[in-house]
Amino acid sequence: KVVDDTIVLSASGFAGGLAIGTLAANQFIIGSAATTAAHRVIYNSTTGGLFFDVDGVGATAATQFAILDPALLPTNADFLVIA
């Protein structure tokens, strides 16, 4: 259940301008790809794939780092960034 879980991301491990604390709302998107330069965490609700994109819509491709249940509807508040 999304309300019970928190996904912890390491700012030093993921880089890409993540600030310590709750993931910024503008850095999270539900979809198949980033649509702005700010997007860093992408949840594909069709496949359940969770991706990190170091440069949003830039040239570097997003990397899948986890698979979640496709029925989930996480928000940025479900992600905690630590050092």
XYZ file of C-alpha atoms in Angstrom:
83
model
C 0.000 0.000 0.000
C 1.398 3.347 -1.006
C 0.312 5.007 2.236
C 2.464 2.555 4.196
C 5.665 2.672 2.150
C 8.460 5.163 1.587
C 11.110 4.742 -1.084
C 14.456 6.126 0.066
C 16.817 7.621 -2.505
C 20.430 8.605 -1.841
C 21.227 12.100 -3.149
C 24.889 11.135 -3.498
C 24.029 7.882 -5.252
C 21.477 9.265 -7.679
C 22.830 12.828 -8.082
C 20.829 14.895 -10.551
C 20.042 17.752 -8.182
C 18.052 15.855 -5.562
C 17.646 17.830 -2.329
C 17.529 16.059 1.029
C 13.984 15.582 2.313
C 10.755 14.748 0.518
C 11.238 14.536 -3.248
C 10.182 17.831 -4.819
C 6.800 17.642 -6.565
C 8.262 18.950 -9.819
C 10.820 16.108 -9.838
C 8.216 13.311 -9.987
C 5.938 12.242 -12.824
C 3.615 9.345 -13.560
C 4.057 8.505 -17.231
C 6.390 6.803 -19.654
C 9.038 9.549 -19.804
C 10.102 12.890 -18.379
C 8.287 15.838 -19.911
C 10.309 18.644 -18.287
C 13.954 19.238 -17.451
C 13.097 19.009 -13.723
C 11.676 15.467 -13.746
C 13.985 12.961 -12.057
C 11.783 10.090 -10.835
C 9.386 8.550 -13.351
C 6.787 5.927 -12.455
C 5.334 4.079 -15.441
C 1.876 3.054 -14.215
C 1.425 0.671 -17.156
C 4.522 -1.438 -16.459
C 5.251 -0.560 -12.826
C 8.760 0.522 -13.825
C 10.409 3.142 -11.630
C 13.061 5.174 -13.411
C 15.645 7.816 -12.546
C 16.473 10.451 -15.142
C 19.503 12.557 -14.286
C 18.606 15.308 -16.774
C 14.855 15.117 -17.339
C 14.199 15.697 -21.030
C 17.944 15.963 -21.752
C 20.050 13.587 -23.825
C 20.784 11.056 -21.057
C 18.269 8.203 -21.018
C 16.341 7.313 -17.871
C 17.490 4.201 -15.987
C 15.032 1.757 -14.440
C 15.941 1.008 -10.822
C 12.837 -0.752 -9.469
C 9.547 -2.372 -10.405
C 6.399 -1.596 -8.438
C 2.857 -2.873 -8.741
C 1.321 -1.167 -11.793
C -1.862 -0.480 -9.798
C -0.084 1.878 -7.382
C -0.457 5.630 -7.563
C 2.576 7.011 -5.719
C 3.258 10.715 -5.296
C 6.438 12.657 -4.638
C 5.603 12.375 -0.911
C 6.310 8.622 -1.105
C 10.001 9.344 -1.778
C 12.541 10.451 0.821
C 15.929 11.738 -0.305
C 18.817 11.199 2.112
C 22.471 12.193 1.867
